[in-house]
Amino acid sequence: MPVFITYASYSQDGVKGMLAKPEDRTGPVKALLEKAGGRLISFYITTGGNDVVVISELPEGSDAVAIGMAVAGTGAVSRIETVRAWSAQEFVAVAEKAAALGGTYTPPGG
């Protein structure tokens, strides 16, 4: 299954909710991923530009987008970004496809 890395930042309302009821959010995140047919690999609270990092497996990219929309719709996060991740070994196949396409595309002005 494809791996996705999601970065999120809590909104003011999300922080208020956490202060009103401090709790480990791993369970709700895991339940959401499982409902979408996925699996939670890791869940972290972080410092810096993101408050949360989630590493998960999901059947396809549209599932990752739907989960992001569902979470954003609650107002708990102010920003959410999900990226697809490949292992170094998996990415060899991507590079091979790119090599096979080389020379096919004509750039603007070319």
XYZ file of N, CA and C in Angstrom:
330
model
N 0.849 -1.179 0.000
C 0.000 0.000 0.000
C 0.891 1.238 0.000
N 0.491 2.288 -0.702
C 1.284 3.517 -0.713
C 1.406 4.138 0.681
N 2.542 4.770 0.907
C 2.814 5.452 2.173
C 2.618 6.949 1.966
N 1.990 7.592 2.953
C 1.755 9.030 2.920
C 2.273 9.658 4.207
N 2.809 10.852 4.077
C 3.247 11.628 5.235
C 2.379 12.878 5.276
N 1.725 13.086 6.401
C 0.828 14.228 6.558
C 1.399 15.162 7.617
N 1.448 16.447 7.268
C 1.887 17.502 8.181
C 0.667 18.363 8.476
N 0.468 18.712 9.733
C -0.684 19.550 10.088
C -0.306 20.507 11.206
N -1.024 21.611 11.248
C -0.888 22.593 12.326
C -2.257 22.811 12.938
N -2.294 22.811 14.262
C -3.559 23.025 14.955
C -4.043 24.453 14.777
N -5.330 24.610 14.632
C -5.956 25.932 14.616
C -6.106 26.400 16.060
N -6.524 27.642 16.235
C -6.782 28.158 17.580
C -7.857 27.311 18.271
N -8.889 26.930 17.518
C -9.940 26.084 18.091
C -9.399 24.702 18.477
N -8.498 24.162 17.662
C -7.895 22.872 17.981
C -7.088 22.926 19.272
N -6.330 24.006 19.458
C -5.547 24.178 20.683
C -6.482 24.343 21.879
N -7.548 25.115 21.704
C -8.520 25.280 22.796
C -9.094 23.930 23.207
N -9.419 23.094 22.234
C -9.960 21.773 22.527
C -8.957 20.900 23.270
N -7.692 20.985 22.880
C -6.661 20.196 23.553
C -6.458 20.662 24.989
N -6.567 21.962 25.222
C -6.412 22.482 26.584
C -7.624 22.143 27.450
N -8.810 22.141 26.830
C -10.025 21.804 27.572
C -10.060 20.329 27.958
N -9.481 19.475 27.084
C -9.487 18.037 27.340
C -8.188 17.427 26.802
N -7.093 17.561 27.574
C -5.822 16.987 27.118
C -5.936 15.468 26.954
N -5.528 14.965 25.787
C -5.607 13.532 25.541
C -4.658 13.129 24.424
N -4.318 11.864 24.397
C -3.523 11.281 23.323
C -4.431 11.134 22.102
N -4.092 11.777 20.999
C -4.939 11.777 19.801
C -4.638 10.614 18.852
N -3.744 9.708 19.257
C -3.401 8.583 18.393
C -4.623 7.738 18.045
N -5.468 7.444 19.024
C -6.653 6.605 18.792
C -7.584 7.151 17.726
N -7.994 8.435 17.831
C -8.877 8.972 16.799
C -8.241 9.002 15.405
N -6.934 9.279 15.341
C -6.244 9.294 14.040
C -6.206 7.875 13.464
N -5.876 6.899 14.287
C -5.835 5.502 13.852
C -7.206 5.040 13.362
N -8.259 5.387 14.105
C -9.621 4.992 13.724
C -10.020 5.592 12.372
N -9.664 6.845 12.147
C -9.980 7.511 10.879
C -9.274 6.821 9.721
N -7.995 6.533 9.886
C -7.243 5.859 8.828
C -7.807 4.471 8.541
N -8.144 3.742 9.588
C -8.699 2.397 9.398
C -10.051 2.437 8.699
N -10.860 3.440 9.003
C -12.164 3.563 8.337
C -11.994 3.791 6.837
N -10.882 4.448 6.459
C -10.595 4.694 5.044
C -9.851 3.528 4.400
N -9.667 2.439 5.150
C -8.985 1.275 4.596
C -7.481 1.319 4.744
N -6.993 2.245 5.587
C -5.556 2.407 5.751
C -5.039 1.917 7.081
N -3.794 2.294 7.357
C -3.124 1.867 8.576
C -2.207 2.971 9.068
N -2.249 3.223 10.369
C -1.357 4.196 10.987
C 0.003 3.544 11.202
N 1.057 4.181 10.702
C 2.415 3.705 10.935
C 3.012 4.450 12.126
N 2.907 5.800 12.105
C 3.452 6.625 13.195
C 2.645 7.904 13.334
N 2.578 8.394 14.562
C 1.892 9.651 14.866
C 2.777 10.426 15.828
N 3.146 11.647 15.454
C 4.033 12.462 16.271
C 3.471 13.864 16.472
N 3.687 14.409 17.653
C 3.489 15.829 17.906
C 4.878 16.442 17.762
N 4.983 17.521 17.003
C 6.298 18.065 16.671
C 6.392 19.555 16.985
N 7.602 20.060 16.928
C 7.832 21.494 17.062
C 8.261 22.025 15.706
N 8.255 23.330 15.579
C 8.654 23.923 14.305
C 7.445 24.329 13.494
N 7.542 24.150 12.197
C 6.495 24.587 11.290
C 5.235 23.748 11.308
N 5.298 22.559 11.889
C 4.142 21.667 11.956
C 3.931 21.208 13.391
N 2.677 21.041 13.773
C 2.352 20.539 15.107
C 2.226 19.021 15.120
N 1.892 18.445 13.969
C 1.608 17.015 13.877
C 2.245 16.451 12.619
N 2.796 15.238 12.734
C 3.259 14.475 11.578
C 2.657 13.078 11.700
N 1.973 12.651 10.651
C 1.362 11.322 10.612
C 1.956 10.575 9.425
N 2.403 9.358 9.675
C 2.880 8.490 8.603
C 1.892 7.337 8.527
N 1.343 7.139 7.326
C 0.282 6.142 7.177
C 0.381 5.420 5.849
N -0.347 4.324 5.758
C -0.545 3.620 4.504
C -2.018 3.757 4.153
N -2.287 4.044 2.890
C -3.658 4.161 2.395
C -3.738 3.541 1.013
N -4.906 3.027 0.642
C -5.038 2.381 -0.664
C -4.645 3.271 -1.845
N -4.989 4.567 -1.783
C -4.647 5.459 -2.897
C -4.666 6.917 -2.449
N -4.161 7.778 -3.309
C -4.045 9.199 -2.987
C -5.364 9.885 -2.694
N -6.431 9.457 -3.345
C -7.716 10.107 -3.093
C -8.174 9.864 -1.655
N -7.775 8.734 -1.073
C -8.107 8.470 0.334
C -7.398 9.471 1.243
N -6.147 9.761 0.938
C -5.383 10.721 1.727
C -6.002 12.115 1.638
N -6.440 12.497 0.444
C -7.083 13.807 0.264
C -8.396 13.854 1.041
N -9.183 12.797 0.964
C -10.470 12.752 1.671
C -10.271 12.860 3.179
N -9.274 12.178 3.715
C -8.992 12.262 5.150
C -8.603 13.680 5.526
N -7.733 14.299 4.745
C -7.336 15.684 5.017
C -8.527 16.625 5.011
N -9.423 16.440 4.054
C -10.619 17.279 3.981
C -11.519 17.061 5.195
N -11.678 15.796 5.598
C -12.531 15.485 6.749
C -11.985 16.129 8.019
N -10.676 16.061 8.216
C -10.061 16.661 9.405
C -10.140 18.187 9.333
N -9.806 18.753 8.178
C -9.863 20.209 8.026
C -11.284 20.728 8.242
N -12.278 19.944 7.830
C -13.670 20.341 7.980
C -14.116 20.490 9.427
N -13.393 19.877 10.362
C -13.742 20.008 11.782
C -13.287 21.337 12.363
N -12.383 22.022 11.670
C -11.842 23.274 12.184
C -10.702 23.083 13.174
N -10.269 21.830 13.405
C -9.220 21.548 14.381
C -7.827 21.897 13.884
N -7.667 21.960 12.571
C -6.357 22.288 12.005
C -6.454 23.530 11.124
N -5.370 24.287 11.101
C -5.353 25.480 10.263
C -4.644 25.216 8.942
N -3.863 24.156 8.901
C -3.124 23.814 7.683
C -2.870 22.316 7.692
N -3.032 21.701 6.533
C -2.759 20.276 6.404
C -2.152 20.023 5.026
N -1.112 19.209 5.004
C -0.436 18.881 3.749
C -0.081 17.397 3.791
N -0.412 16.691 2.728
C -0.096 15.266 2.647
C 0.738 15.020 1.405
N 1.814 14.277 1.571
C 2.695 13.940 0.453
C 2.824 12.429 0.354
N 3.037 11.945 -0.844
C 3.271 10.513 -1.091
C 4.745 10.241 -0.848
N 5.056 9.120 -0.234
C 6.439 8.737 0.024
C 6.735 7.386 -0.621
N 7.932 7.246 -1.153
C 8.398 5.989 -1.724
C 9.676 5.585 -1.003
N 9.869 4.300 -0.799
C 11.158 3.843 -0.290
C 12.175 4.059 -1.418
N 13.446 4.070 -1.071
C 14.481 4.249 -2.091
C 14.394 3.140 -3.142
N 14.100 1.943 -2.696
C 13.984 0.818 -3.624
C 12.780 0.996 -4.552
N 11.642 1.421 -3.997
C 10.448 1.653 -4.822
C 10.690 2.750 -5.851
N 11.488 3.744 -5.479
C 11.680 4.886 -6.370
C 12.517 4.539 -7.589
N 13.271 3.445 -7.544
C 14.026 3.014 -8.716
C 13.075 2.794 -9.883
N 11.916 2.187 -9.644
C 10.935 1.955 -10.705
C 10.419 3.276 -11.279
N 10.248 4.274 -10.423
C 9.807 5.599 -10.883
C 10.877 6.202 -11.788
N 12.131 6.119 -11.369
C 13.235 6.663 -12.172
C 13.355 5.926 -13.503
N 13.121 4.623 -13.500
C 13.173 3.858 -14.748
C 12.083 4.314 -15.715
N 10.890 4.590 -15.198
C 9.807 5.104 -16.044
C 10.189 6.464 -16.619
N 10.768 7.312 -15.775
C 11.192 8.643 -16.235
C 12.255 8.525 -17.319
N 13.202 7.614 -17.149
C 14.255 7.420 -18.144
C 13.664 6.976 -19.478
N 12.649 6.103 -19.420
C 12.007 5.619 -20.642
C 11.249 6.729 -21.362
N 10.825 7.748 -20.624
C 10.085 8.861 -21.216
C 11.010 9.964 -21.723
N 12.265 9.884 -21.367
C 13.226 10.923 -21.743
C 13.211 11.209 -23.230
N 13.226 12.487 -23.562
C 13.234 12.908 -24.958
C 11.859 12.984 -25.596
N 10.817 12.527 -24.903
C 9.459 12.545 -25.451
C 8.822 13.922 -25.345
N 9.062 14.594 -24.238
C 8.448 15.892 -23.993
C 9.278 17.006 -24.620
N 8.580 17.909 -25.311
C 9.232 19.082 -25.889
C 8.917 20.283 -25.012
N 9.944 20.921 -24.436
C 9.681 22.069 -23.561
C 9.202 23.274 -24.355
N 8.550 24.213 -23.683
C 8.108 25.433 -24.373
C 9.284 26.114 -25.067
N 9.051 26.550 -26.276
C 10.071 27.234 -27.054
C 11.066 26.294 -27.700
N 10.871 24.967 -27.516
C 11.837 23.996 -28.040
C 11.485 23.422 -29.377
